[in-house]
Coordinates of C-alpha atoms in Angstrom, one line a residue:
M447 CA 0.0 0.0 0.0
A448 CA 3.1 2.2 0.0
N449 CA 1.9 4.0 -3.1
S450 CA -0.5 6.0 -0.9
F451 CA 2.5 8.0 0.3
Q452 CA 4.6 9.1 -2.7
F453 CA 5.2 12.7 -1.9
K454 CA 8.7 13.7 -3.1
L455 CA 9.9 16.3 -0.6
S456 CA 12.1 18.8 -2.5
D457 CA 15.1 20.5 -1.0
V458 CA 13.1 23.8 -1.2
H459 CA 10.5 22.4 1.1
V460 CA 13.0 21.0 3.5
D461 CA 15.0 24.2 3.7
L462 CA 11.8 26.4 4.1
I463 CA 10.3 24.2 6.9
R464 CA 13.5 23.9 8.8
T465 CA 14.1 27.7 8.6
V466 CA 10.6 28.6 9.8
A467 CA 10.8 26.0 12.5
I468 CA 14.1 27.2 14.0
I469 CA 13.0 30.8 13.8
A470 CA 9.9 29.8 15.8
V471 CA 12.1 27.9 18.4
V472 CA 14.3 30.9 18.9
L473 CA 11.1 33.0 19.3
V474 CA 9.9 30.7 22.0
H475 CA 12.9 31.4 24.2
A476 CA 13.1 35.1 23.2
A477 CA 9.5 35.6 24.3
G478 CA 10.0 33.4 27.3
R479 CA 7.1 33.2 29.8
W480 CA 5.3 36.0 31.5
P481 CA 3.7 34.3 34.5
I482 CA 0.7 36.3 35.6
T483 CA -2.4 35.8 37.8
S484 CA -5.9 37.2 37.1
Q485 CA -5.4 39.8 39.8
E486 CA -2.0 40.9 38.4
L487 CA -3.5 41.1 34.9
S488 CA -6.3 43.3 36.2
Q489 CA -3.8 45.7 37.7
L490 CA -1.8 46.2 34.6
N491 CA -2.1 49.6 32.8
T492 CA -3.0 49.8 29.2
V493 CA 0.6 49.6 28.0
G494 CA 1.1 46.6 30.2
V495 CA -1.9 44.8 28.9
V496 CA -0.9 45.5 25.3
S497 CA 2.7 44.3 26.0
W498 CA 1.5 41.1 27.7
T499 CA -0.9 40.4 24.8
A500 CA 1.9 41.0 22.2
V501 CA 4.2 38.5 24.0
L502 CA 1.3 36.1 24.2
I503 CA 0.8 36.3 20.4
Y504 CA 4.5 35.8 19.8
Q505 CA 4.5 32.7 22.1
C506 CA 1.5 31.2 20.3
F507 CA 3.1 31.5 16.9
A508 CA 6.4 30.2 18.4
T509 CA 4.7 27.0 19.5
L510 CA 4.6 25.9 15.8
G511 CA 8.4 25.3 15.7
V512 CA 8.8 22.0 17.4
P513 CA 5.8 20.3 15.7
L514 CA 7.1 21.5 12.3
F515 CA 10.5 19.9 13.1
L516 CA 8.9 16.6 14.2
M517 CA 6.6 16.4 11.2
L518 CA 9.5 17.1 8.8
T519 CA 11.7 14.6 10.5
G520 CA 8.9 12.0 10.3
L521 CA 8.4 12.7 6.6
L522 CA 12.1 12.4 5.9
L523 CA 12.7 9.2 7.9
L524 CA 9.5 7.3 7.3
Q525 CA 9.5 7.3 3.5
P526 CA 8.4 3.8 2.3
E527 CA 11.4 3.4 0.0
K528 CA 13.8 3.8 3.0
N529 CA 15.5 0.4 3.4
E530 CA 18.5 0.1 5.7
G531 CA 19.6 -2.2 8.5
L532 CA 19.4 -1.3 12.2
R533 CA 23.2 -1.0 12.5
V534 CA 23.4 1.4 9.5
F535 CA 20.3 3.4 10.7
F536 CA 21.5 3.9 14.3
K537 CA 25.1 4.7 13.2
K538 CA 23.8 7.5 11.0
R539 CA 21.6 8.8 13.8
F540 CA 24.5 8.8 16.3
I541 CA 26.7 10.7 13.9
R542 CA 23.9 13.1 13.0
L543 CA 22.7 13.8 16.5
G544 CA 24.7 11.9 19.1
L545 CA 28.0 13.6 18.5
P546 CA 26.6 17.1 18.5
L547 CA 24.7 16.3 21.7
I548 CA 27.9 15.3 23.4
F549 CA 29.8 18.4 22.2
W550 CA 27.0 20.8 23.2
S551 CA 26.5 19.1 26.5
I552 CA 30.1 19.8 27.4
I553 CA 29.7 23.4 26.3
Y554 CA 26.6 23.8 28.5
F555 CA 28.3 22.1 31.5
I556 CA 31.1 24.7 31.2
W557 CA 28.5 27.4 31.0
D558 CA 26.8 26.1 34.1
F559 CA 30.0 25.9 36.2
T560 CA 31.7 29.1 35.0
V561 CA 29.0 31.7 34.1
L562 CA 26.1 30.5 36.2
K563 CA 28.4 29.6 39.1
I564 CA 26.6 26.3 39.7
P565 CA 28.7 24.2 42.1
F566 CA 30.6 21.5 40.3
S567 CA 29.6 18.0 41.1
A568 CA 29.5 14.6 39.5
S569 CA 25.7 14.3 40.3
T570 CA 25.0 17.5 38.4
I571 CA 26.8 16.2 35.3
L572 CA 25.1 12.8 35.6
Q573 CA 21.7 14.4 36.0
G574 CA 22.4 16.6 33.0
M575 CA 23.4 13.7 30.9
L576 CA 20.2 11.8 31.8
N577 CA 17.7 14.7 31.5
G578 CA 19.6 17.2 29.3
A579 CA 22.3 19.6 30.0
Y580 CA 20.0 22.6 29.5
T581 CA 16.4 23.6 28.9
Q582 CA 16.3 23.0 25.1
F583 CA 17.9 19.5 25.3
W584 CA 14.5 17.9 26.1
Y585 CA 13.7 17.9 22.3
V586 CA 16.8 15.8 21.6
H587 CA 15.6 13.2 24.0
V588 CA 12.3 13.2 22.1
L589 CA 14.1 12.6 18.9
F590 CA 16.1 9.7 20.4
G591 CA 12.9 8.1 21.5
L592 CA 11.4 8.5 18.0
Y593 CA 14.6 7.1 16.4
L594 CA 14.1 3.9 18.5
L595 CA 10.6 3.5 17.0
T596 CA 11.6 4.5 13.4
P597 CA 12.5 1.0 12.2
L598 CA 9.2 -0.3 13.4
L599 CA 7.2 2.7 12.0
R600 CA 8.9 2.3 8.6
V601 CA 7.4 -1.2 8.3
I602 CA 3.9 0.1 9.4
I603 CA 4.0 3.0 6.9
A604 CA 5.2 0.7 4.1
H605 CA 2.2 -1.6 4.5
A606 CA -0.5 0.7 5.7
N607 CA -3.0 2.6 3.6
Q608 CA -4.3 6.2 4.3
T609 CA -7.3 4.9 6.2
V610 CA -5.1 3.0 8.7
I611 CA -2.8 5.9 9.2
K612 CA -5.7 8.3 9.7
Y613 CA -7.1 5.9 12.3
F614 CA -3.8 6.0 14.2
V615 CA -3.6 9.8 14.0
V616 CA -7.2 10.1 15.4
L617 CA -6.4 7.8 18.3
W618 CA -3.3 9.7 19.0
F619 CA -5.1 13.1 19.0
I620 CA -7.8 11.8 21.3
S621 CA -5.2 10.3 23.7
V622 CA -2.7 13.2 24.0
S623 CA -4.8 16.2 23.3
L624 CA -8.6 15.8 23.4
L625 CA -8.8 13.9 26.7
P626 CA -6.6 16.3 28.6
F627 CA -8.6 19.2 27.1
L628 CA -11.9 17.6 28.1
N629 CA -10.6 16.8 31.6
T630 CA -10.0 20.5 32.2
L631 CA -13.6 21.3 31.5
T632 CA -15.3 18.8 33.8
V633 CA -14.7 17.2 37.2
F634 CA -15.1 13.8 35.7
Q635 CA -11.9 12.1 34.6
L636 CA -11.8 9.4 31.9
S637 CA -9.2 6.8 32.5
K638 CA -6.0 7.4 30.4
N639 CA -5.4 3.7 30.2
I640 CA -8.0 3.4 27.4
F641 CA -5.7 5.1 25.0
T642 CA -2.0 4.2 24.8
T643 CA -0.8 6.1 21.7
T644 CA 0.9 8.8 23.7
G645 CA 3.8 11.2 23.2
Y646 CA 5.0 12.9 20.1
V647 CA 4.9 9.9 17.8
G648 CA 1.7 11.3 16.2
Y649 CA 3.6 14.3 14.8
F650 CA 6.1 11.9 13.3
I651 CA 3.3 10.0 11.6
L652 CA 1.5 13.2 10.6
G653 CA 4.5 14.3 8.5
V654 CA 4.0 11.3 6.2
Y655 CA 0.2 11.5 6.2
L656 CA 0.1 15.2 5.4
S657 CA 2.3 14.7 2.4
S658 CA -0.6 13.2 0.6
V659 CA -3.1 15.9 1.6
Q660 CA -4.0 18.6 -0.9
I661 CA -5.2 22.0 0.3
R662 CA -5.4 25.5 -1.0
R663 CA -2.7 27.8 0.2
R664 CA -5.3 30.4 1.3
T665 CA -7.3 27.8 3.3
A666 CA -4.2 26.5 5.1
L667 CA -3.1 30.1 5.9
T668 CA -6.6 31.0 7.2
F669 CA -6.8 27.9 9.4
M670 CA -3.3 28.4 10.7
F671 CA -4.2 31.8 11.9
L672 CA -7.4 30.5 13.4
G673 CA -5.6 27.8 15.3
T674 CA -3.0 30.3 16.6
T675 CA -5.8 32.8 17.6
L676 CA -7.6 30.0 19.5
T677 CA -4.3 29.2 21.3
A678 CA -4.0 32.8 22.3
L679 CA -7.6 33.1 23.3
G680 CA -7.5 29.9 25.4
T681 CA -4.4 31.1 27.2
Y682 CA -6.0 34.5 27.9
I683 CA -9.1 32.8 29.3
L684 CA -7.0 30.6 31.6
A685 CA -5.0 33.6 32.7
V686 CA -8.0 35.8 33.7
S687 CA -9.7 32.8 35.3
N688 CA -6.6 31.8 37.2
A689 CA -7.2 28.2 36.2
S690 CA -5.7 25.5 38.5
G691 CA -4.4 23.5 35.5
G692 CA -2.0 26.3 34.5
M693 CA -2.5 29.2 32.2
Y694 CA -0.2 27.7 29.5
F695 CA -2.2 24.6 28.8
F696 CA -3.2 25.8 25.3
Q697 CA 0.5 26.6 24.4
E698 CA 1.6 23.0 25.1
Y699 CA 2.8 21.3 22.0
L700 CA 0.1 18.6 22.4
S701 CA -2.9 21.0 22.9
P702 CA -5.7 20.7 20.4
T703 CA -5.1 24.3 19.1
V704 CA -1.4 23.9 18.6
I705 CA -1.8 20.6 16.8
F706 CA -4.4 22.2 14.5
A707 CA -2.3 25.3 13.8
S708 CA 0.9 23.2 13.3
V709 CA -0.8 20.9 10.8
M710 CA -2.0 23.9 8.8
A711 CA 1.4 25.6 8.9
F712 CA 3.0 22.4 7.6
L713 CA 0.5 22.1 4.8
L714 CA 1.0 25.8 4.0
L715 CA 4.7 25.5 3.7
L716 CA 4.4 22.5 1.4
T717 CA 2.5 24.7 -1.0
I718 CA 5.1 27.5 -1.2
K719 CA 7.7 27.7 -3.9
P720 CA 10.4 30.2 -3.2
P721 CA 12.0 32.1 -6.1
S722 CA 15.0 29.8 -6.3
S723 CA 12.7 27.0 -7.5
C724 CA 11.1 29.0 -10.2
Q725 CA 12.5 30.8 -13.2
Q726 CA 16.2 31.0 -12.3
P727 CA 17.2 27.8 -10.4
N728 CA 20.9 28.4 -11.2
R729 CA 20.8 31.9 -9.7
P730 CA 19.0 31.7 -6.4
S731 CA 18.1 34.9 -4.7
I732 CA 19.7 36.3 -1.5
F733 CA 16.7 35.2 0.4
S734 CA 16.9 31.6 -0.9
K735 CA 20.6 31.5 -0.1
L736 CA 19.9 32.7 3.5
V737 CA 17.1 30.1 3.9
K738 CA 19.4 27.4 2.8
V739 CA 22.3 28.3 5.0
I740 CA 20.0 28.6 8.0
S741 CA 18.4 25.2 7.1
Q742 CA 21.8 23.5 6.9
N743 CA 22.8 24.7 10.4
T744 CA 19.5 24.4 12.4
L745 CA 20.8 21.8 14.8
G746 CA 23.8 24.0 15.8
I747 CA 21.5 27.0 16.1
Y748 CA 19.1 25.0 18.2
F749 CA 21.8 24.0 20.6
V750 CA 23.7 27.4 21.0
H751 CA 20.8 29.9 20.8
V752 CA 19.9 29.8 24.5
I753 CA 23.4 30.7 25.5
V754 CA 23.3 33.6 23.1
I755 CA 19.9 34.8 24.5
E756 CA 21.2 34.8 28.0
T757 CA 24.4 36.5 27.1
I758 CA 22.5 39.3 25.4
Q759 CA 19.9 39.7 28.1
W760 CA 22.5 39.7 30.9
G761 CA 24.7 42.2 29.0
L762 CA 27.8 40.0 28.8
L763 CA 28.6 41.4 25.3
G764 CA 28.6 45.0 26.5
F765 CA 25.0 45.7 25.6
T766 CA 21.7 44.6 27.0
L767 CA 18.5 43.7 25.3
N768 CA 15.6 42.7 27.5
S769 CA 12.1 43.7 28.5
E770 CA 13.4 46.0 31.2
I771 CA 14.9 48.5 28.8
L772 CA 12.7 48.0 25.8
N773 CA 9.0 47.3 25.3
P774 CA 8.4 43.6 24.7
I775 CA 6.5 44.3 21.5
I776 CA 9.8 45.4 19.9
E777 CA 12.3 43.6 22.2
V778 CA 11.0 40.1 21.5
P779 CA 11.3 40.0 17.7
L780 CA 14.5 42.1 17.8
L781 CA 16.1 39.6 20.3
M782 CA 14.9 36.8 18.1
F783 CA 16.6 38.0 15.0
V784 CA 19.8 39.1 16.8
T785 CA 20.0 35.7 18.5
L786 CA 19.3 33.9 15.2
F787 CA 22.1 35.5 13.3
I788 CA 24.6 35.5 16.1
S789 CA 23.9 31.8 16.6
L790 CA 24.3 31.2 12.9
G791 CA 27.6 33.1 12.9
I792 CA 28.9 31.1 15.8
V793 CA 28.0 27.8 14.2
L794 CA 29.6 28.8 10.9
L795 CA 32.8 29.8 12.6
L796 CA 33.0 26.6 14.6
K797 CA 32.5 24.6 11.5
K798 CA 35.6 26.1 10.0
I799 CA 37.6 24.2 12.6
P800 CA 38.3 20.8 10.9
K801 CA 38.1 18.6 13.9
L802 CA 34.9 20.2 15.1
K803 CA 33.0 20.3 11.8
N804 CA 31.3 16.9 12.2
V805 CA 30.3 17.4 15.8
I806 CA 28.8 20.9 15.6
T807 CA 25.7 20.1 13.5

């Protein structure tokens, strides 16, 4: 049944999705979190409310980054024609992700002990190795878990038709998203043991399934904005109601609104053809070149960008850029772009060192 999934992902699509995804991830950490209770929100002046709302909107768009990465990775790895032994597969994954993880973990341990002044201890290192050396490392562990499933998922995808894949996606959505959502609306709790398709594996499968979905660009764009708007609205309602479940429920990567908006964003990006793929393929535009170089270095940018953000916000480069000196409406996107290009520059410089090239990204 493999002929149900024959979408040929072009380099243009890969570069574009990766670039949008890493920009969104950097935006997540540039916007951060603005914890606030309903009482504090009511005490903000007009400027404060507008600033908080702007940060909220930035955050809601930023939640699209990780799902885009997961769907793209699933689409790239789960193609039915992929046929390689376990040894070859895991060797490639270790070189692609394992070596950079080791390198950047060492960098962040040095950052912890020297800049953050965390007391040096073997237990700190061990805990960092087990759970991630820093805040963004959680995603790498998600990838490793999905890599362990990939050989099995390839067999399923190769022999499943669209109906079976759709059935799995529906079960996954009910399990990880719909049930938690419904449980926040009622005192009655449905047993989670009924559904066992948990975690981020649904995004992995969605990448393959969506490759066969046809949708108009305007429709995808409209629904993406609708999903993001609902994410912001849901967060606002939880904020003003001081909900016990936490005000950021709708910004979780497995919330119904984030899944919906992410799916539409993925479909939207699959419909776009940048200038480099059109009339002059041998003379790509500056924009196309920039997208490609960012795409080729997303892993290194992902690892280093948090250090860059903290360095800028703490003024370690001789200048400071944070919400205390600049309104968040301007500060957040400015910090995002500054961080993105500084991170890219660091990665490109490190890759010029021959012995580091293969462990940076």
